[in-house]
Amino acid sequence: MDTSKQEIAATAARLVVEEGLEYGPAKRRALRDLGLPVRTALPNNDEVEAEVRDYIALFCADTQPQELQALRLLALEWMERMSQFRPHVGGAVWHGTATRLSDIYIQLFCDDSKSAEIALIDHHVDYEPRMVTGFHGEQVEALSVHAPSRALGEEIGVHLLVYDLDDLRGALKPDSQGRTPRGNLAALRRLMEKQKDAG
């Protein structure tokens, strides 16, 4: 990685951890903060994630594992609540780089795109529909909720991304590092057990 990319990745990582920014906005802001030209080549997400891991190890090693566990617990609650829609958790909560500022992203795979919304209404959950970028770079409907985390004592953004049932097949293809990009309820429970044993 060349020097400017390295610098952008490191600055973006700080913004991800300290301010809870997503990777895309963090890279763009890092570019601006460093005063680099708009056309400067940006690091890819894997390069930013490597810097995020380094930053957490250096500055947040004493707090981040508990925060991650609390977020995974909250993700588990929501996945159990929405279990009929084959929920899968992805992003920083799944990959282990989440902090208390991270949002939770859960993909739902529905026979009928409105059914998840109806389930939230039936549970009297206030949500905000919005469009977000999906795992193929396409626009996907998300139902966003402010969910209280008892362990963290604050509200966390939980985004339920509504996919078609057919999308489930492509959802588990390994990412560029050969990792499963998201996990279902059983996989998340296994991950949390492993984290508990290591802790």
PDB file of C-alpha atoms in Angstrom:
ATOM      1  CA  MET A   1       0.000   0.000   0.000  1.00  0.00           C
ATOM      2  CA  ASP A   2       1.510   3.378  -0.960  1.00  0.00           C
ATOM      3  CA  THR A   3       2.052   6.080   1.648  1.00  0.00           C
ATOM      4  CA  SER A   4      -1.026   8.204   0.898  1.00  0.00           C
ATOM      5  CA  LYS A   5      -3.279   5.105   0.849  1.00  0.00           C
ATOM      6  CA  GLN A   6      -1.735   3.975   4.151  1.00  0.00           C
ATOM      7  CA  GLU A   7      -2.316   7.442   5.635  1.00  0.00           C
ATOM      8  CA  ILE A   8      -5.935   7.523   4.393  1.00  0.00           C
ATOM      9  CA  ALA A   9      -6.584   4.014   5.767  1.00  0.00           C
ATOM     10  CA  ALA A  10      -5.119   4.936   9.185  1.00  0.00           C
ATOM     11  CA  THR A  11      -7.081   8.209   9.387  1.00  0.00           C
ATOM     12  CA  ALA A  12     -10.275   6.488   8.215  1.00  0.00           C
ATOM     13  CA  ALA A  13      -9.771   3.748  10.827  1.00  0.00           C
ATOM     14  CA  ARG A  14      -9.583   6.374  13.592  1.00  0.00           C
ATOM     15  CA  LEU A  15     -12.858   7.920  12.336  1.00  0.00           C
ATOM     16  CA  VAL A  16     -14.521   4.483  12.213  1.00  0.00           C
ATOM     17  CA  VAL A  17     -13.521   3.665  15.796  1.00  0.00           C
ATOM     18  CA  GLU A  18     -13.761   7.117  17.421  1.00  0.00           C
ATOM     19  CA  GLU A  19     -16.825   8.470  15.591  1.00  0.00           C
ATOM     20  CA  GLY A  20     -18.638   5.342  14.419  1.00  0.00           C
ATOM     21  CA  LEU A  21     -18.435   6.271  10.710  1.00  0.00           C
ATOM     22  CA  GLU A  22     -18.981   3.629   8.027  1.00  0.00           C
ATOM     23  CA  TYR A  23     -15.945   2.824   5.846  1.00  0.00           C
ATOM     24  CA  GLY A  24     -17.050   4.799   2.747  1.00  0.00           C
ATOM     25  CA  PRO A  25     -17.742   8.113   4.522  1.00  0.00           C
ATOM     26  CA  ALA A  26     -14.653   7.610   6.720  1.00  0.00           C
ATOM     27  CA  LYS A  27     -12.393   7.272   3.649  1.00  0.00           C
ATOM     28  CA  ARG A  28     -13.878  10.386   2.026  1.00  0.00           C
ATOM     29  CA  ARG A  29     -13.529  12.388   5.225  1.00  0.00           C
ATOM     30  CA  ALA A  30      -9.960  11.150   5.737  1.00  0.00           C
ATOM     31  CA  LEU A  31      -9.134  12.437   2.254  1.00  0.00           C
ATOM     32  CA  ARG A  32     -10.539  15.856   3.188  1.00  0.00           C
ATOM     33  CA  ASP A  33      -8.907  15.913   6.646  1.00  0.00           C
ATOM     34  CA  LEU A  34      -5.515  15.092   5.109  1.00  0.00           C
ATOM     35  CA  GLY A  35      -5.990  17.801   2.459  1.00  0.00           C
ATOM     36  CA  LEU A  36      -5.422  15.326  -0.381  1.00  0.00           C
ATOM     37  CA  PRO A  37      -6.820  15.820  -3.906  1.00  0.00           C
ATOM     38  CA  VAL A  38     -10.317  14.413  -4.494  1.00  0.00           C
ATOM     39  CA  ARG A  39      -8.975  12.024  -7.143  1.00  0.00           C
ATOM     40  CA  THR A  40      -6.463  10.380  -4.792  1.00  0.00           C
ATOM     41  CA  ALA A  41      -6.762   6.580  -4.908  1.00  0.00           C
ATOM     42  CA  LEU A  42      -8.555   5.296  -1.810  1.00  0.00           C
ATOM     43  CA  PRO A  43      -7.623   2.176   0.144  1.00  0.00           C
ATOM     44  CA  ASN A  44     -10.051  -0.729  -0.140  1.00  0.00           C
ATOM     45  CA  ASN A  45     -12.217  -1.843   2.788  1.00  0.00           C
ATOM     46  CA  ASP A  46      -9.875  -4.712   3.691  1.00  0.00           C
ATOM     47  CA  GLU A  47      -6.996  -2.236   4.071  1.00  0.00           C
ATOM     48  CA  VAL A  48      -9.155   0.026   6.270  1.00  0.00           C
ATOM     49  CA  GLU A  49     -10.319  -2.972   8.319  1.00  0.00           C
ATOM     50  CA  ALA A  50      -6.687  -3.986   8.971  1.00  0.00           C
ATOM     51  CA  GLU A  51      -6.014  -0.463  10.288  1.00  0.00           C
ATOM     52  CA  VAL A  52      -9.218  -0.589  12.390  1.00  0.00           C
ATOM     53  CA  ARG A  53      -7.981  -3.810  14.019  1.00  0.00           C
ATOM     54  CA  ASP A  54      -4.579  -2.184  14.725  1.00  0.00           C
ATOM     55  CA  TYR A  55      -6.231   0.932  16.161  1.00  0.00           C
ATOM     56  CA  ILE A  56      -8.508  -1.125  18.431  1.00  0.00           C
ATOM     57  CA  ALA A  57      -5.545  -3.229  19.620  1.00  0.00           C
ATOM     58  CA  LEU A  58      -3.574  -0.052  20.438  1.00  0.00           C
ATOM     59  CA  PHE A  59      -6.226   2.222  21.940  1.00  0.00           C
ATOM     60  CA  CYS A  60      -9.321   0.189  22.861  1.00  0.00           C
ATOM     61  CA  ALA A  61      -8.075  -3.252  23.903  1.00  0.00           C
ATOM     62  CA  ASP A  62      -9.497  -2.867  27.427  1.00  0.00           C
ATOM     63  CA  THR A  63     -13.038  -1.762  26.397  1.00  0.00           C
ATOM     64  CA  GLN A  64     -13.724  -3.116  22.897  1.00  0.00           C
ATOM     65  CA  PRO A  65     -14.234  -6.847  23.703  1.00  0.00           C
ATOM     66  CA  GLN A  66     -17.063  -6.050  26.183  1.00  0.00           C
ATOM     67  CA  GLU A  67     -18.628  -3.551  23.771  1.00  0.00           C
ATOM     68  CA  LEU A  68     -18.479  -6.108  20.945  1.00  0.00           C
ATOM     69  CA  GLN A  69     -20.072  -8.763  23.174  1.00  0.00           C
ATOM     70  CA  ALA A  70     -22.870  -6.320  24.116  1.00  0.00           C
ATOM     71  CA  LEU A  71     -23.561  -5.530  20.442  1.00  0.00           C
ATOM     72  CA  ARG A  72     -23.558  -9.218  19.523  1.00  0.00           C
ATOM     73  CA  LEU A  73     -26.024  -9.858  22.356  1.00  0.00           C
ATOM     74  CA  LEU A  74     -28.327  -7.149  20.989  1.00  0.00           C
ATOM     75  CA  ALA A  75     -27.960  -8.522  17.448  1.00  0.00           C
ATOM     76  CA  LEU A  76     -28.880 -11.960  18.800  1.00  0.00           C
ATOM     77  CA  GLU A  77     -32.044 -10.543  20.434  1.00  0.00           C
ATOM     78  CA  TRP A  78     -33.140  -8.956  17.159  1.00  0.00           C
ATOM     79  CA  MET A  79     -32.286 -12.040  15.120  1.00  0.00           C
ATOM     80  CA  GLU A  80     -34.355 -14.190  17.474  1.00  0.00           C
ATOM     81  CA  ARG A  81     -37.208 -11.691  17.244  1.00  0.00           C
ATOM     82  CA  MET A  82     -37.051 -11.756  13.411  1.00  0.00           C
ATOM     83  CA  SER A  83     -36.078 -15.432  13.109  1.00  0.00           C
ATOM     84  CA  GLN A  84     -38.857 -16.239  10.610  1.00  0.00           C
ATOM     85  CA  PHE A  85     -36.987 -14.084   8.039  1.00  0.00           C
ATOM     86  CA  ARG A  86     -33.721 -16.097   8.127  1.00  0.00           C
ATOM     87  CA  PRO A  87     -31.658 -13.267   9.669  1.00  0.00           C
ATOM     88  CA  HIS A  88     -27.908 -12.993   9.084  1.00  0.00           C
ATOM     89  CA  VAL A  89     -25.645 -10.498  10.846  1.00  0.00           C
ATOM     90  CA  GLY A  90     -22.801  -8.870   8.910  1.00  0.00           C
ATOM     91  CA  GLY A  91     -20.386  -5.966   9.135  1.00  0.00           C
ATOM     92  CA  ALA A  92     -18.247  -5.012  12.121  1.00  0.00           C
ATOM     93  CA  VAL A  93     -20.431  -6.882  14.628  1.00  0.00           C
ATOM     94  CA  TRP A  94     -19.865 -10.139  12.725  1.00  0.00           C
ATOM     95  CA  HIS A  95     -16.180  -9.523  11.924  1.00  0.00           C
ATOM     96  CA  GLY A  96     -15.308  -8.463  15.468  1.00  0.00           C
ATOM     97  CA  THR A  97     -14.273  -4.832  14.886  1.00  0.00           C
ATOM     98  CA  ALA A  98     -17.417  -3.197  16.345  1.00  0.00           C
ATOM     99  CA  THR A  99     -17.329  -0.709  19.217  1.00  0.00           C
ATOM    100  CA  ARG A 100     -20.200   0.955  21.118  1.00  0.00           C
ATOM    101  CA  LEU A 101     -20.423   3.514  18.266  1.00  0.00           C
ATOM    102  CA  SER A 102     -21.046   0.834  15.625  1.00  0.00           C
ATOM    103  CA  ASP A 103     -24.487   0.141  14.229  1.00  0.00           C
ATOM    104  CA  ILE A 104     -25.791  -3.401  13.785  1.00  0.00           C
ATOM    105  CA  TYR A 105     -26.627  -4.629  10.267  1.00  0.00           C
ATOM    106  CA  ILE A 106     -28.909  -7.646   9.964  1.00  0.00           C
ATOM    107  CA  GLN A 107     -29.958  -9.000   6.576  1.00  0.00           C
ATOM    108  CA  LEU A 108     -33.427 -10.527   6.378  1.00  0.00           C
ATOM    109  CA  PHE A 109     -34.349 -12.877   3.527  1.00  0.00           C
ATOM    110  CA  CYS A 110     -38.106 -12.656   2.955  1.00  0.00           C
ATOM    111  CA  ASP A 111     -40.641 -14.406   0.724  1.00  0.00           C
ATOM    112  CA  ASP A 112     -42.538 -11.113   0.668  1.00  0.00           C
ATOM    113  CA  SER A 113     -40.671  -7.820   1.108  1.00  0.00           C
ATOM    114  CA  LYS A 114     -43.483  -6.278   3.173  1.00  0.00           C
ATOM    115  CA  SER A 115     -43.675  -9.141   5.686  1.00  0.00           C
ATOM    116  CA  ALA A 116     -40.734  -7.892   7.807  1.00  0.00           C
ATOM    117  CA  GLU A 117     -42.333  -4.448   8.029  1.00  0.00           C
ATOM    118  CA  ILE A 118     -45.654  -6.006   9.082  1.00  0.00           C
ATOM    119  CA  ALA A 119     -43.847  -8.032  11.778  1.00  0.00           C
ATOM    120  CA  LEU A 120     -42.361  -4.815  13.229  1.00  0.00           C
ATOM    121  CA  ILE A 121     -45.770  -3.117  13.195  1.00  0.00           C
ATOM    122  CA  ASP A 122     -47.291  -6.184  14.938  1.00  0.00           C
ATOM    123  CA  HIS A 123     -44.566  -5.928  17.624  1.00  0.00           C
ATOM    124  CA  HIS A 124     -45.301  -2.169  17.998  1.00  0.00           C
ATOM    125  CA  VAL A 125     -41.717  -1.308  17.017  1.00  0.00           C
ATOM    126  CA  ASP A 126     -41.020   2.226  15.766  1.00  0.00           C
ATOM    127  CA  TYR A 127     -38.841   2.033  12.690  1.00  0.00           C
ATOM    128  CA  GLU A 128     -37.700   4.302   9.908  1.00  0.00           C
ATOM    129  CA  PRO A 129     -37.626   2.955   6.340  1.00  0.00           C
ATOM    130  CA  ARG A 130     -34.584   4.043   4.308  1.00  0.00           C
ATOM    131  CA  MET A 131     -32.466   2.910   1.374  1.00  0.00           C
ATOM    132  CA  VAL A 132     -28.918   1.665   2.024  1.00  0.00           C
ATOM    133  CA  THR A 133     -26.195   0.067  -0.087  1.00  0.00           C
ATOM    134  CA  GLY A 134     -26.556  -3.715  -0.114  1.00  0.00           C
ATOM    135  CA  PHE A 135     -23.900  -6.401  -0.331  1.00  0.00           C
ATOM    136  CA  HIS A 136     -23.725  -6.235  -4.155  1.00  0.00           C
ATOM    137  CA  GLY A 137     -23.534  -2.436  -4.176  1.00  0.00           C
ATOM    138  CA  GLU A 138     -27.245  -2.163  -5.020  1.00  0.00           C
ATOM    139  CA  GLN A 139     -29.858  -0.100  -3.146  1.00  0.00           C
ATOM    140  CA  VAL A 140     -31.741  -2.143  -0.551  1.00  0.00           C
ATOM    141  CA  GLU A 141     -34.598  -1.184   1.740  1.00  0.00           C
ATOM    142  CA  ALA A 142     -33.610  -1.040   5.403  1.00  0.00           C
ATOM    143  CA  LEU A 143     -35.905  -0.776   8.409  1.00  0.00           C
ATOM    144  CA  SER A 144     -33.904   1.196  10.988  1.00  0.00           C
ATOM    145  CA  VAL A 145     -34.621   0.936  14.702  1.00  0.00           C
ATOM    146  CA  HIS A 146     -33.128   2.581  17.812  1.00  0.00           C
ATOM    147  CA  ALA A 147     -32.723  -0.392  20.129  1.00  0.00           C
ATOM    148  CA  PRO A 148     -31.763  -0.033  23.801  1.00  0.00           C
ATOM    149  CA  SER A 149     -28.721  -2.042  24.857  1.00  0.00           C
ATOM    150  CA  ARG A 150     -28.938  -2.876  28.562  1.00  0.00           C
ATOM    151  CA  ALA A 151     -25.249  -3.819  28.675  1.00  0.00           C
ATOM    152  CA  LEU A 152     -24.108  -0.496  27.165  1.00  0.00           C
ATOM    153  CA  GLY A 153     -26.833   1.652  28.745  1.00  0.00           C
ATOM    154  CA  GLU A 154     -27.592   3.425  25.462  1.00  0.00           C
ATOM    155  CA  GLU A 155     -29.516   3.102  22.215  1.00  0.00           C
ATOM    156  CA  ILE A 156     -27.889   1.412  19.244  1.00  0.00           C
ATOM    157  CA  GLY A 157     -28.895   1.702  15.591  1.00  0.00           C
ATOM    158  CA  VAL A 158     -30.153  -1.656  14.291  1.00  0.00           C
ATOM    159  CA  HIS A 159     -30.685  -1.790  10.531  1.00  0.00           C
ATOM    160  CA  LEU A 160     -32.782  -4.640   9.145  1.00  0.00           C
ATOM    161  CA  LEU A 161     -31.950  -4.954   5.440  1.00  0.00           C
ATOM    162  CA  VAL A 162     -34.780  -6.553   3.472  1.00  0.00           C
ATOM    163  CA  TYR A 163     -33.666  -8.979   0.759  1.00  0.00           C
ATOM    164  CA  ASP A 164     -35.508 -11.395  -1.457  1.00  0.00           C
ATOM    165  CA  LEU A 165     -35.308 -15.046  -0.406  1.00  0.00           C
ATOM    166  CA  ASP A 166     -33.374 -15.828  -3.640  1.00  0.00           C
ATOM    167  CA  ASP A 167     -30.537 -13.526  -2.506  1.00  0.00           C
ATOM    168  CA  LEU A 168     -29.660 -15.906   0.333  1.00  0.00           C
ATOM    169  CA  ARG A 169     -27.667 -18.162  -2.002  1.00  0.00           C
ATOM    170  CA  GLY A 170     -25.179 -15.418  -2.919  1.00  0.00           C
ATOM    171  CA  ALA A 171     -25.083 -13.989   0.598  1.00  0.00           C
ATOM    172  CA  LEU A 172     -22.699 -16.605   1.983  1.00  0.00           C
ATOM    173  CA  LYS A 173     -20.015 -16.536  -0.735  1.00  0.00           C
ATOM    174  CA  PRO A 174     -16.633 -15.986   0.958  1.00  0.00           C
ATOM    175  CA  ASP A 175     -15.289 -12.416   0.863  1.00  0.00           C
ATOM    176  CA  SER A 176     -11.891 -11.329  -0.534  1.00  0.00           C
ATOM    177  CA  GLN A 177     -10.181 -12.699   2.603  1.00  0.00           C
ATOM    178  CA  GLY A 178     -11.938 -16.056   2.313  1.00  0.00           C
ATOM    179  CA  ARG A 179     -14.191 -15.354   5.321  1.00  0.00           C
ATOM    180  CA  THR A 180     -17.920 -15.923   5.535  1.00  0.00           C
ATOM    181  CA  PRO A 181     -19.238 -12.353   5.184  1.00  0.00           C
ATOM    182  CA  ARG A 182     -22.223 -12.878   7.516  1.00  0.00           C
ATOM    183  CA  GLY A 183     -23.636 -15.443   9.891  1.00  0.00           C
ATOM    184  CA  ASN A 184     -27.025 -16.789  10.926  1.00  0.00           C
ATOM    185  CA  LEU A 185     -28.267 -17.232  14.505  1.00  0.00           C
ATOM    186  CA  ALA A 186     -26.398 -20.502  15.102  1.00  0.00           C
ATOM    187  CA  ALA A 187     -23.150 -19.074  13.699  1.00  0.00           C
ATOM    188  CA  LEU A 188     -23.431 -15.945  15.875  1.00  0.00           C
ATOM    189  CA  ARG A 189     -24.081 -18.062  18.986  1.00  0.00           C
ATOM    190  CA  ARG A 190     -20.954 -20.147  18.201  1.00  0.00           C
ATOM    191  CA  LEU A 191     -18.900 -16.975  17.741  1.00  0.00           C
ATOM    192  CA  MET A 192     -20.099 -15.604  21.083  1.00  0.00           C
ATOM    193  CA  GLU A 193     -19.279 -18.883  22.855  1.00  0.00           C
ATOM    194  CA  LYS A 194     -15.797 -18.783  21.363  1.00  0.00           C
ATOM    195  CA  GLN A 195     -15.373 -15.142  22.474  1.00  0.00           C
ATOM    196  CA  LYS A 196     -16.550 -16.044  26.001  1.00  0.00           C
ATOM    197  CA  ASP A 197     -14.061 -18.946  26.197  1.00  0.00           C
ATOM    198  CA  ALA A 198     -11.229 -16.725  24.962  1.00  0.00           C
ATOM    199  CA  GLY A 199     -12.170 -13.873  27.365  1.00  0.00           C
TER     200      GLY A 199
END
